[in-house]
Tab-separated table of C-alpha atoms (C1' of nucleotides) in Angstrom:
chain	number	residue	atom	x	y	z
T	1	UNK	CA	-13.089	-5.092	14.300
T	2	UNK	CA	-13.255	-2.038	12.886
T	3	UNK	CA	-11.261	0.133	14.316
T	4	UNK	CA	-12.903	3.333	13.798
T	5	UNK	CA	-10.193	5.019	12.178
T	6	UNK	CA	-10.855	7.043	9.433
T	7	UNK	CA	-7.878	8.620	9.317
T	8	UNK	CA	-7.516	10.125	6.112
T	9	UNK	CA	-10.628	11.907	5.793
T	10	UNK	CA	-9.390	14.502	7.860
T	11	UNK	CA	-6.501	15.142	5.564
T	12	UNK	CA	-7.845	17.592	3.454
T	13	UNK	CA	-7.725	20.474	5.467
T	14	UNK	CA	-4.554	19.783	7.034
T	15	UNK	CA	-2.269	19.020	4.139
T	16	UNK	CA	-3.413	21.936	2.434
T	17	UNK	CA	-2.080	23.876	4.892
T	18	UNK	CA	1.249	22.431	4.611
T	19	UNK	CA	2.640	23.184	1.266
T	20	UNK	CA	0.587	24.943	-0.886
T	21	UNK	CA	2.674	24.516	-3.577
T	22	UNK	CA	3.768	21.099	-3.801
T	23	UNK	CA	1.865	18.010	-4.666
T	24	UNK	CA	2.315	14.466	-5.081
T	25	UNK	CA	0.773	12.824	-7.954
T	26	UNK	CA	-2.538	12.239	-7.868
T	27	UNK	CA	-1.933	8.702	-8.191
T	28	UNK	CA	-0.563	8.972	-4.854
T	29	UNK	CA	-4.029	9.231	-3.413
T	30	UNK	CA	-6.725	7.265	-4.066
T	31	UNK	CA	-8.160	7.993	-7.184
T	32	UNK	CA	-11.376	8.980	-7.365
T	33	UNK	CA	-12.344	5.673	-7.965
T	34	UNK	CA	-12.474	5.079	-4.562
T	35	UNK	CA	-15.256	6.698	-3.225
T	36	UNK	CA	-14.499	8.296	-0.164
T	37	UNK	CA	-11.311	7.164	0.348
T	38	UNK	CA	-8.403	8.681	-0.136
T	39	UNK	CA	-6.730	6.348	1.977
T	40	UNK	CA	-3.278	7.499	3.148
T	41	UNK	CA	-0.608	5.558	1.228
T	42	UNK	CA	2.343	4.087	3.046
T	43	UNK	CA	4.789	6.252	1.435
T	44	UNK	CA	3.121	9.268	2.151
T	45	UNK	CA	2.860	8.145	5.848
T	46	UNK	CA	6.531	7.561	5.886
T	47	UNK	CA	7.081	10.868	4.443
T	48	UNK	CA	4.908	12.366	7.141
T	49	UNK	CA	6.873	10.763	10.006
T	50	UNK	CA	10.097	11.842	8.482
T	51	UNK	CA	9.204	15.216	8.558
T	52	UNK	CA	8.352	15.326	12.077
T	53	UNK	CA	11.041	15.872	14.363
T	54	UNK	CA	9.426	13.976	16.980
T	55	UNK	CA	9.872	10.777	14.985
T	56	UNK	CA	13.337	11.048	14.342
T	57	UNK	CA	14.152	8.381	16.844
T	58	UNK	CA	11.977	6.220	14.995
T	59	UNK	CA	12.588	7.006	11.365
T	60	UNK	CA	14.800	9.657	9.812
T	61	UNK	CA	16.474	10.924	6.801
T	62	UNK	CA	19.844	9.635	6.598
T	63	UNK	CA	22.195	9.141	3.915
T	64	UNK	CA	21.625	10.245	0.445
T	65	UNK	CA	18.996	12.520	-0.575
T	66	UNK	CA	15.881	10.572	-0.146
T	67	UNK	CA	17.245	8.028	1.870
T	68	UNK	CA	15.808	7.258	5.307
T	69	UNK	CA	16.326	4.876	8.003
T	70	UNK	CA	13.842	3.120	10.194
T	71	UNK	CA	15.453	3.141	13.169
T	72	UNK	CA	12.739	1.630	14.977
T	73	UNK	CA	10.890	-0.800	12.859
T	74	UNK	CA	8.547	-2.008	15.203
T	75	UNK	CA	7.366	1.551	16.216
T	76	UNK	CA	6.963	2.589	12.507
T	77	UNK	CA	4.976	-0.570	11.943
T	78	UNK	CA	2.912	0.289	15.013
T	79	UNK	CA	2.263	3.727	13.909
T	80	UNK	CA	1.369	2.572	10.598
T	81	UNK	CA	-0.897	0.048	12.070
T	82	UNK	CA	-2.628	2.815	14.142
T	83	UNK	CA	-3.059	4.854	11.013
T	84	UNK	CA	-4.453	2.160	9.055
T	85	UNK	CA	-6.288	0.661	11.916
T	86	UNK	CA	-4.449	-2.385	11.547
T	87	UNK	CA	-3.492	-3.336	14.930
T	88	UNK	CA	-1.556	-6.418	13.812
T	89	UNK	CA	0.635	-4.546	11.570
T	90	UNK	CA	4.339	-5.293	12.032
T	91	UNK	CA	7.511	-4.563	10.353
T	92	UNK	CA	7.378	-7.639	8.278
T	93	UNK	CA	4.145	-6.617	6.718
T	94	UNK	CA	4.909	-3.030	6.481
T	95	UNK	CA	8.066	-3.995	4.797
T	96	UNK	CA	6.248	-5.864	2.244
T	97	UNK	CA	4.200	-2.992	1.421
T	98	UNK	CA	7.349	-1.111	1.059
T	99	UNK	CA	8.701	-3.684	-1.257
T	100	UNK	CA	5.589	-3.287	-3.171
T	101	UNK	CA	6.864	0.149	-4.018
T	102	UNK	CA	9.965	-0.931	-5.677
T	103	UNK	CA	8.112	-1.795	-8.833
T	104	UNK	CA	6.453	1.416	-8.740
T	105	UNK	CA	9.642	2.932	-8.300
T	106	UNK	CA	8.516	5.077	-5.406
T	107	UNK	CA	10.972	3.537	-3.098
T	108	UNK	CA	14.097	1.418	-3.254
T	109	UNK	CA	15.997	-0.471	-0.771
T	110	UNK	CA	19.326	0.657	-0.013
T	111	UNK	CA	21.228	-2.405	0.084
T	112	UNK	CA	23.555	-3.079	2.607
T	113	UNK	CA	21.982	-0.904	5.038
T	114	UNK	CA	19.620	-2.335	7.361
T	115	UNK	CA	16.059	-0.740	7.323
T	116	UNK	CA	17.289	1.832	4.946
T	117	UNK	CA	15.275	2.813	2.033
T	118	UNK	CA	15.401	5.729	-0.384
T	119	UNK	CA	12.553	7.704	-2.025
T	120	UNK	CA	12.915	7.731	-5.511
T	121	UNK	CA	12.322	11.356	-5.867
T	122	UNK	CA	13.220	11.505	-9.295
T	123	UNK	CA	9.663	11.230	-9.924
T	124	UNK	CA	9.143	14.459	-8.276
T	125	UNK	CA	8.413	17.009	-10.507
T	126	UNK	CA	7.979	20.648	-9.999
T	127	UNK	CA	4.867	21.717	-11.486
T	128	UNK	CA	3.556	25.188	-11.931
T	129	UNK	CA	7.128	26.149	-11.675
T	130	UNK	CA	7.889	29.206	-13.509
T	131	UNK	CA	9.245	27.614	-16.266
T	132	UNK	CA	10.827	30.313	-17.895
T	133	UNK	CA	12.758	31.108	-14.998
T	134	UNK	CA	13.549	27.596	-14.911
T	135	UNK	CA	14.785	27.474	-18.263
T	136	UNK	CA	17.222	30.164	-17.513
T	137	UNK	CA	18.037	28.872	-14.200
T	138	UNK	CA	21.165	27.103	-13.843
T	139	UNK	CA	19.328	24.343	-12.965
T	140	UNK	CA	18.301	23.720	-16.406
T	141	UNK	CA	21.460	24.424	-17.765
T	142	UNK	CA	23.119	22.261	-15.625
T	143	UNK	CA	21.119	19.700	-16.475
T	144	UNK	CA	22.199	16.934	-18.583
T	145	UNK	CA	25.106	15.683	-17.385
T	146	UNK	CA	24.563	12.216	-17.936
T	147	UNK	CA	22.342	11.858	-20.317
T	148	UNK	CA	23.843	10.692	-23.222
T	149	UNK	CA	25.989	13.426	-22.692
T	150	UNK	CA	23.793	15.349	-24.910
T	151	UNK	CA	24.508	18.655	-24.051
T	152	UNK	CA	21.263	19.992	-24.856
T	153	UNK	CA	18.675	19.845	-22.650
T	154	UNK	CA	15.504	20.844	-23.771
T	155	UNK	CA	14.566	23.378	-21.692
T	156	UNK	CA	12.348	25.203	-23.737
T	157	UNK	CA	9.231	26.101	-22.144
T	158	UNK	CA	7.306	24.153	-24.461
T	159	UNK	CA	9.242	21.101	-23.593
T	160	UNK	CA	8.738	21.800	-20.073
T	161	UNK	CA	5.251	22.236	-20.327
T	162	UNK	CA	5.201	19.091	-21.801
T	163	UNK	CA	6.452	17.642	-18.983
T	164	UNK	CA	3.757	18.990	-16.778
T	165	UNK	CA	0.635	17.992	-18.316
T	166	UNK	CA	-1.501	19.361	-16.002
T	167	UNK	CA	-0.286	22.451	-14.662
T	168	UNK	CA	-2.211	24.825	-13.056
T	169	UNK	CA	-5.277	25.051	-14.388
T	170	UNK	CA	-7.660	23.462	-12.653
T	171	UNK	CA	-8.095	21.164	-14.900
T	172	UNK	CA	-9.228	18.469	-13.128
T	173	UNK	CA	-8.847	18.486	-9.722
T	174	UNK	CA	-7.335	15.470	-9.423
T	175	UNK	CA	-5.440	16.363	-6.795
T	176	UNK	CA	-5.278	15.052	-3.517
T	177	UNK	CA	-7.398	16.549	-1.291
T	178	UNK	CA	-9.396	18.868	-3.163
T	179	UNK	CA	-11.849	16.970	-3.982
T	180	UNK	CA	-12.576	14.741	-1.439
T	181	UNK	CA	-12.704	17.259	0.779
T	182	UNK	CA	-15.858	18.090	1.539
T	183	UNK	CA	-15.552	21.286	0.489
T	184	UNK	CA	-16.652	21.364	-2.829
T	185	UNK	CA	-16.418	24.698	-2.600
T	186	UNK	CA	-15.445	27.165	-4.628
T	187	UNK	CA	-11.758	27.036	-5.029
T	188	UNK	CA	-11.235	23.744	-4.282
T	189	UNK	CA	-9.241	23.373	-7.080
T	190	UNK	CA	-7.266	26.044	-7.529
T	191	UNK	CA	-4.502	24.618	-6.187
T	192	UNK	CA	-4.505	21.409	-5.842
T	193	UNK	CA	-3.894	20.852	-2.310
T	194	UNK	CA	-2.230	18.175	-3.182
T	195	UNK	CA	0.369	19.511	-1.453
T	196	UNK	CA	2.706	17.618	0.217
T	197	UNK	CA	4.372	18.597	3.122
T	198	UNK	CA	7.400	17.397	2.574
T	199	UNK	CA	8.968	19.321	0.151
T	200	UNK	CA	8.196	22.392	1.579
T	201	UNK	CA	8.825	23.916	4.606
T	202	UNK	CA	10.961	26.371	5.050
T	203	UNK	CA	13.208	25.534	7.502
T	204	UNK	CA	15.565	23.322	7.508
T	205	UNK	CA	16.139	20.917	10.276
T	206	UNK	CA	19.045	20.866	11.681
T	207	UNK	CA	20.719	18.296	10.405
T	208	UNK	CA	18.132	16.973	8.514
T	209	UNK	CA	16.886	17.783	5.358
T	210	UNK	CA	15.543	20.760	4.453
T	211	UNK	CA	13.002	21.026	2.155
T	212	UNK	CA	13.064	20.892	-1.244
T	213	UNK	CA	11.520	23.972	-1.676
T	214	UNK	CA	12.209	25.407	1.475
T	215	UNK	CA	12.936	28.684	1.608
T	216	UNK	CA	11.293	30.048	-0.922
T	217	UNK	CA	8.084	31.594	-0.577
T	218	UNK	CA	5.402	30.368	-2.686
T	219	UNK	CA	2.330	32.060	-2.568
T	220	UNK	CA	0.128	30.412	-0.661
T	221	UNK	CA	-2.981	30.042	-1.906
T	222	UNK	CA	-4.057	30.237	1.479
T	223	UNK	CA	-2.313	31.303	4.361
T	224	UNK	CA	-1.616	29.296	7.255
T	225	UNK	CA	-3.497	30.291	10.107
T	226	UNK	CA	-0.747	31.202	12.242
T	227	UNK	CA	-0.759	30.400	15.381
T	228	UNK	CA	-0.892	26.920	14.403
T	229	UNK	CA	1.840	25.311	12.853
T	230	UNK	CA	0.988	22.579	10.509
T	231	UNK	CA	4.046	20.946	11.132
T	232	UNK	CA	3.215	20.415	14.452
T	233	UNK	CA	2.270	17.093	15.281
T	234	UNK	CA	-1.140	17.751	16.023
T	235	UNK	CA	-1.543	19.095	12.783
T	236	UNK	CA	-1.019	16.100	10.901
T	237	UNK	CA	-3.396	13.859	10.012
T	238	UNK	CA	-1.475	11.383	11.847
T	239	UNK	CA	-3.296	12.057	14.849
T	240	UNK	CA	-6.527	12.011	13.485
T	241	UNK	CA	-8.709	9.138	13.387
T	242	UNK	CA	-11.793	10.492	12.745
T	243	UNK	CA	-14.021	7.928	14.015
T	244	UNK	CA	-12.597	7.464	17.141
T	245	UNK	CA	-14.235	8.754	20.009
T	246	UNK	CA	-13.299	11.761	21.207
T	247	UNK	CA	-11.036	10.862	23.608
T	248	UNK	CA	-8.830	9.102	21.792
T	249	UNK	CA	-7.192	9.547	18.453
T	250	UNK	CA	-6.710	6.046	17.929
T	251	UNK	CA	-8.244	3.067	18.709
T	252	UNK	CA	-7.641	2.187	22.378
T	253	UNK	CA	-5.664	-0.683	21.474
T	254	UNK	CA	-3.113	1.730	20.299
T	255	UNK	CA	-3.349	3.933	22.854
T	256	UNK	CA	-2.777	2.518	26.218
T	257	UNK	CA	-2.017	5.804	27.660
T	258	UNK	CA	-4.839	7.966	28.238
T	259	UNK	CA	-2.714	11.060	28.586
T	260	UNK	CA	-1.894	10.868	24.993
T	261	UNK	CA	-5.361	11.049	24.086
T	262	UNK	CA	-5.961	13.950	26.005
T	263	UNK	CA	-3.218	15.733	24.613
T	264	UNK	CA	-4.005	15.121	21.310
T	265	UNK	CA	-7.244	16.680	21.378
T	266	UNK	CA	-5.782	19.912	22.379
T	267	UNK	CA	-5.214	22.303	19.948
T	268	UNK	CA	-2.395	22.203	17.802
T	269	UNK	CA	0.040	23.691	19.750
T	270	UNK	CA	-0.465	21.410	22.557
T	271	UNK	CA	-0.447	18.405	20.578
T	272	UNK	CA	3.078	18.875	20.353
T	273	UNK	CA	3.403	18.000	23.775
T	274	UNK	CA	2.625	14.652	23.085
T	275	UNK	CA	5.642	12.497	23.236
T	276	UNK	CA	6.577	11.510	19.983
T	277	UNK	CA	7.031	8.129	20.219
T	278	UNK	CA	4.025	8.039	21.954
T	279	UNK	CA	1.969	9.171	19.443
T	280	UNK	CA	2.404	5.963	18.684
T	281	UNK	CA	1.971	4.685	21.668
T	282	UNK	CA	4.076	4.221	24.118
T	283	UNK	CA	6.889	5.919	24.967
T	284	UNK	CA	9.387	4.088	23.774
T	285	UNK	CA	12.154	6.217	23.719
T	286	UNK	CA	14.072	3.693	22.897
T	287	UNK	CA	15.638	4.431	19.744
T	288	UNK	CA	17.621	7.093	19.993
T	289	UNK	CA	15.524	8.857	21.930
T	290	UNK	CA	15.362	12.010	20.018
T	291	UNK	CA	12.097	12.687	20.889
T	292	UNK	CA	12.400	15.803	21.882
T	293	UNK	CA	9.713	17.658	21.447
T	294	UNK	CA	8.542	17.554	24.560
T	295	UNK	CA	8.647	20.829	25.749
T	296	UNK	CA	6.430	21.762	23.327
T	297	UNK	CA	9.022	22.597	21.163
T	298	UNK	CA	7.673	22.942	17.897
T	299	UNK	CA	8.449	20.526	15.416
T	300	UNK	CA	9.841	21.616	12.408
T	301	UNK	CA	9.556	20.272	9.191
T	302	UNK	CA	12.271	18.165	8.060
T	303	UNK	CA	12.512	17.433	4.686
T	304	UNK	CA	14.431	15.136	2.719
T	305	UNK	CA	17.872	15.438	3.182
T	306	UNK	CA	19.572	17.015	0.672
T	307	UNK	CA	17.516	19.451	-0.832
T	308	UNK	CA	20.206	21.332	-2.011
T	309	UNK	CA	20.079	19.966	-5.167
T	310	UNK	CA	17.682	19.989	-7.713
T	311	UNK	CA	17.344	17.704	-10.231
T	312	UNK	CA	15.540	18.125	-12.961
T	313	UNK	CA	15.280	15.690	-15.453
T	314	UNK	CA	13.130	15.110	-17.970
T	315	UNK	CA	11.937	12.137	-17.265
T	316	UNK	CA	9.110	10.489	-17.347
T	317	UNK	CA	7.092	12.905	-16.511
T	318	UNK	CA	4.066	12.675	-17.352
T	319	UNK	CA	4.661	10.734	-19.789
T	320	UNK	CA	7.634	9.184	-19.273
T	321	UNK	CA	6.801	7.021	-21.668
T	322	UNK	CA	5.700	9.370	-23.805
T	323	UNK	CA	8.867	10.897	-24.048
T	324	UNK	CA	10.037	7.818	-25.246
T	325	UNK	CA	12.494	7.323	-22.651
T	326	UNK	CA	11.306	4.241	-21.765
T	327	UNK	CA	14.391	2.618	-21.965
T	328	UNK	CA	16.290	3.040	-18.932
T	329	UNK	CA	19.543	3.108	-18.610
T	330	UNK	CA	20.077	0.089	-17.224
T	331	UNK	CA	23.065	-0.322	-15.904
T	332	UNK	CA	23.705	2.376	-14.317
T	333	UNK	CA	27.117	1.985	-13.859
T	334	UNK	CA	28.609	3.340	-11.271
T	335	UNK	CA	29.458	6.394	-11.882
T	336	UNK	CA	27.126	7.151	-13.870
T	337	UNK	CA	25.329	9.203	-12.022
T	338	UNK	CA	22.140	8.607	-12.631
T	339	UNK	CA	20.393	7.597	-10.084
T	340	UNK	CA	19.856	9.853	-7.809
T	341	UNK	CA	16.674	10.859	-8.056
T	342	UNK	CA	16.835	13.758	-6.346
T	343	UNK	CA	19.705	13.151	-4.865
T	344	UNK	CA	21.722	13.423	-7.371
T	345	UNK	CA	23.152	16.241	-6.793
T	346	UNK	CA	23.050	16.534	-3.517
T	347	UNK	CA	26.296	15.892	-2.787
T	348	UNK	CA	26.225	13.283	-0.974
T	349	UNK	CA	29.074	14.499	0.414
T	350	UNK	CA	27.879	15.786	3.188
T	351	UNK	CA	26.085	13.248	4.132
T	352	UNK	CA	27.338	11.386	6.413
T	353	UNK	CA	25.888	8.660	5.411
T	354	UNK	CA	27.153	8.478	2.335
T	355	UNK	CA	30.167	7.163	3.592
T	356	UNK	CA	28.923	4.534	5.354
T	357	UNK	CA	27.660	2.670	2.720
T	358	UNK	CA	29.956	0.680	1.416
T	359	UNK	CA	28.261	-2.046	1.032
T	360	UNK	CA	26.941	-2.210	-2.312
T	361	UNK	CA	27.991	-4.584	-4.552
T	362	UNK	CA	25.501	-5.775	-6.797
T	363	UNK	CA	25.295	-5.312	-10.156
T	364	UNK	CA	21.915	-4.647	-9.917
T	365	UNK	CA	20.563	-5.833	-12.659
T	366	UNK	CA	17.415	-7.150	-12.432
T	367	UNK	CA	15.148	-7.107	-15.016
T	368	UNK	CA	11.921	-6.209	-13.941
T	369	UNK	CA	9.401	-8.461	-14.596
T	370	UNK	CA	6.409	-6.820	-14.151
T	371	UNK	CA	6.633	-3.546	-13.771
T	372	UNK	CA	3.624	-2.064	-13.229
T	373	UNK	CA	3.681	0.721	-15.087
T	374	UNK	CA	5.229	0.673	-18.166
T	375	UNK	CA	7.931	2.474	-17.258
T	376	UNK	CA	8.878	0.206	-14.902
T	377	UNK	CA	12.111	-0.505	-16.228
T	378	UNK	CA	13.279	-1.202	-13.191
T	379	UNK	CA	15.556	1.305	-13.085
T	380	UNK	CA	18.470	0.274	-11.729
T	381	UNK	CA	19.641	3.385	-11.357
T	382	UNK	CA	17.416	4.331	-8.781
T	383	UNK	CA	17.145	1.074	-7.522
T	384	UNK	CA	20.202	0.133	-6.677
T	385	UNK	CA	21.065	2.385	-4.200
T	386	UNK	CA	24.319	1.604	-4.647
T	387	UNK	CA	25.318	4.210	-6.860
T	388	UNK	CA	23.630	6.713	-5.185
T	389	UNK	CA	25.814	7.187	-2.543
T	390	UNK	CA	28.930	7.357	-3.993
T	391	UNK	CA	28.333	8.692	-7.297
T	392	UNK	CA	26.168	11.213	-6.630
T	393	UNK	CA	28.440	13.165	-6.738
T	394	UNK	CA	30.168	14.061	-9.390
T	395	UNK	CA	28.406	16.806	-9.870
T	396	UNK	CA	27.520	18.307	-7.135
T	397	UNK	CA	30.178	18.455	-4.952
T	398	UNK	CA	32.872	19.177	-6.771
T	399	UNK	CA	32.116	21.846	-8.344
T	400	UNK	CA	30.873	23.446	-5.788
T	401	UNK	CA	27.631	23.165	-7.217
T	402	UNK	CA	26.511	22.422	-4.146
T	403	UNK	CA	25.144	25.668	-3.805
T	404	UNK	CA	23.836	25.823	-7.144
T	405	UNK	CA	20.983	24.193	-8.077
T	406	UNK	CA	21.784	21.571	-10.509
T	407	UNK	CA	19.744	19.597	-12.376
T	408	UNK	CA	20.145	16.376	-13.360
T	409	UNK	CA	18.805	14.214	-15.744
T	410	UNK	CA	19.001	10.815	-15.645
T	411	UNK	CA	19.874	9.411	-18.598
T	412	UNK	CA	16.634	8.215	-19.507
T	413	UNK	CA	14.331	8.955	-17.444
T	414	UNK	CA	14.978	11.914	-16.045
T	415	UNK	CA	13.958	13.053	-13.173
T	416	UNK	CA	13.059	16.278	-12.054
T	417	UNK	CA	13.583	17.923	-9.169
T	418	UNK	CA	12.508	21.035	-7.763
T	419	UNK	CA	14.457	23.434	-6.473
T	420	UNK	CA	15.448	22.851	-3.312
T	421	UNK	CA	16.330	25.011	-0.957
T	422	UNK	CA	18.397	23.639	1.429
T	423	UNK	CA	21.445	21.901	1.536
T	424	UNK	CA	22.356	18.862	2.671
T	425	UNK	CA	22.927	18.735	6.017
T	426	UNK	CA	26.248	17.293	6.323
T	427	UNK	CA	27.587	19.315	3.977
T	428	UNK	CA	26.872	22.470	5.188
T	429	UNK	CA	24.533	23.760	7.585
T	430	UNK	CA	23.309	26.679	6.210
T	431	UNK	CA	20.740	26.592	3.712
T	432	UNK	CA	21.708	27.416	0.476
T	433	UNK	CA	20.093	30.474	-0.164
T	434	UNK	CA	21.775	30.628	-3.292
T	435	UNK	CA	19.813	28.012	-4.502
T	436	UNK	CA	17.095	29.635	-5.582
T	437	UNK	CA	17.328	30.161	-8.874
T	438	UNK	CA	14.133	31.068	-9.670
T	439	UNK	CA	12.851	33.100	-7.034
T	440	UNK	CA	14.490	35.669	-5.242
T	441	UNK	CA	16.389	34.699	-2.346
T	442	UNK	CA	14.352	34.419	0.481
T	443	UNK	CA	14.987	36.334	3.349
T	444	UNK	CA	16.843	34.451	5.593
T	445	UNK	CA	14.463	32.741	7.826
T	446	UNK	CA	15.471	31.503	11.007
T	447	UNK	CA	15.066	28.058	10.743
T	448	UNK	CA	13.353	27.602	13.729
T	449	UNK	CA	10.588	29.407	12.889
T	450	UNK	CA	7.500	28.062	11.620
T	451	UNK	CA	6.754	27.623	8.197
T	452	UNK	CA	4.956	30.549	8.337
T	453	UNK	CA	8.011	32.407	7.948
T	454	UNK	CA	8.637	30.762	4.782
T	455	UNK	CA	5.844	31.938	3.341
T	456	UNK	CA	6.499	35.351	3.268
T	457	UNK	CA	5.475	37.523	0.602
T	458	UNK	CA	7.017	36.191	-2.329
T	459	UNK	CA	4.721	34.666	-4.225
T	460	UNK	CA	5.427	33.228	-7.332
T	461	UNK	CA	3.333	31.046	-8.984
T	462	UNK	CA	2.520	28.170	-7.106
T	463	UNK	CA	4.999	25.814	-7.624
T	464	UNK	CA	4.046	22.514	-7.345
T	465	UNK	CA	5.951	19.551	-6.832
T	466	UNK	CA	4.496	16.523	-8.251
T	467	UNK	CA	5.724	13.206	-8.334
T	468	UNK	CA	5.335	11.897	-11.674
T	469	UNK	CA	3.455	9.408	-12.418
T	470	UNK	CA	4.487	7.280	-14.887
Y	1	DA	C1'	16.789	-8.941	7.090
Y	2	DC	C1'	15.082	-9.109	2.712
Y	3	DC	C1'	12.472	-10.647	-1.244
Y	4	DG	C1'	8.614	-11.574	-3.903
Y	5	DG	C1'	4.541	-14.693	-5.291
Y	6	DA	C1'	-0.110	-15.521	-4.123
Y	7	DA	C1'	-4.457	-14.721	-2.154
Y	8	DA	C1'	-7.623	-11.907	0.186
Y	9	DC	C1'	-9.649	-7.700	1.644
Y	10	DG	C1'	-11.949	-3.000	1.632
V	1	DC	C1'	-5.867	-0.498	-6.485
V	2	DG	C1'	-3.101	-0.563	-2.438
V	3	DT	C1'	-2.113	-2.915	0.585
V	4	DT	C1'	-2.383	-6.896	4.341
V	5	DT	C1'	-1.621	-11.371	5.375
V	6	DC	C1'	0.915	-15.426	4.733
V	7	DC	C1'	4.744	-17.670	3.564
V	8	DG	C1'	8.808	-20.097	1.281
V	9	DG	C1'	13.189	-19.135	-0.042
V	10	DT	C1'	17.681	-16.542	-0.023
DNA sequence: ACCGGAAACG
DNA sequence: CGTTTCCGGT
């Protein structure tokens, strides 16, 4: 039964290209402990699908920032099964794995909305971000609304720094790909490639989410080999199942259709030709059928929904615990705003979804029994999606902050967010250029362009987003 | 649908 | 460790 899929091994190269500046936490990947394995993790995979336009009919950002809907559970499960070489994967199992993230606070279920989950981006931290700039930036200033109301955020560089324990240095390369990659090479560590695609990108998707950082150019450690769009389907590791025989990316069981396989082998650009759903396997256009990539239209990176806001919090960053924040706010009463991880700000307004979710009711109190990490405080805030939708708001929208970057802290754990670039789809279509506090405004990029555009010259330090690990 | 415990697996 | 698998319960 082995399906020869090695899928992840290939990752190294690819991801690196995606977004140079962002990274997920190391923990997101398999620690070194695992020998070679940096197996892809489910949430990572989900993010991957989310950023591809081709899969919008299957899974897409919707609702609050970080919130996504699995439109076609079976398909997502199938794709996941392919990736993991688990032919018998199904939504029930996949969802179990997703549930497993609740305690880790990576994801939360949006109650009341079927197949809807939300990433807890509050764990995302921007690393290597120009601190000073940040401090000055509105983001920071804005921060703390909620927190105990304290008005003072500690934005001092030091403070910030402390948040990011491992910044730039190469300190250990714990990053994702760097190490594993075969390239022990020289620079492997320089930037951790840990990058995550998702947050980056430059162009907003139409309605979808732009990237967190989107627009601004970060200096790429390496440039994208243009001509090849990392965001294209072929670029993703999704398609790679290394061990598979050359004609097929996935085990045959998954790929009934020969055509696909062949396409997949083509150079990136071509790979886009593959029908989206297909990648998975069949064409099930079913869902909404948004598959549109067909014509070879490049897939744009879609990021999380409302990037417009940034949230920064203090949070647990590296040490959430360390910070002592351990206690979470539990009840995040409605209205408090906390939760949002990222979304906090985003104004949910726009979102279309926000509206729809009325369903929430629960008080959400759950205690968490075991949290894995210490922080686990099950934060209700995040957890309950409830608030998110509605409350997010407060800040964001009204003030028009929308455009401005805001940072929010959560009360206790804060979260940070990176500067995001774009705005929430619903609200306004155009990216907020104004967002970028830090960096100079990016030139307006056509959104449809490939990421390369985004890169531009500007190089700042490498900003890295990381999820914080608690 | 969704939840979460438990056991097993690589 | 991060699921995968199974499953009883809601």
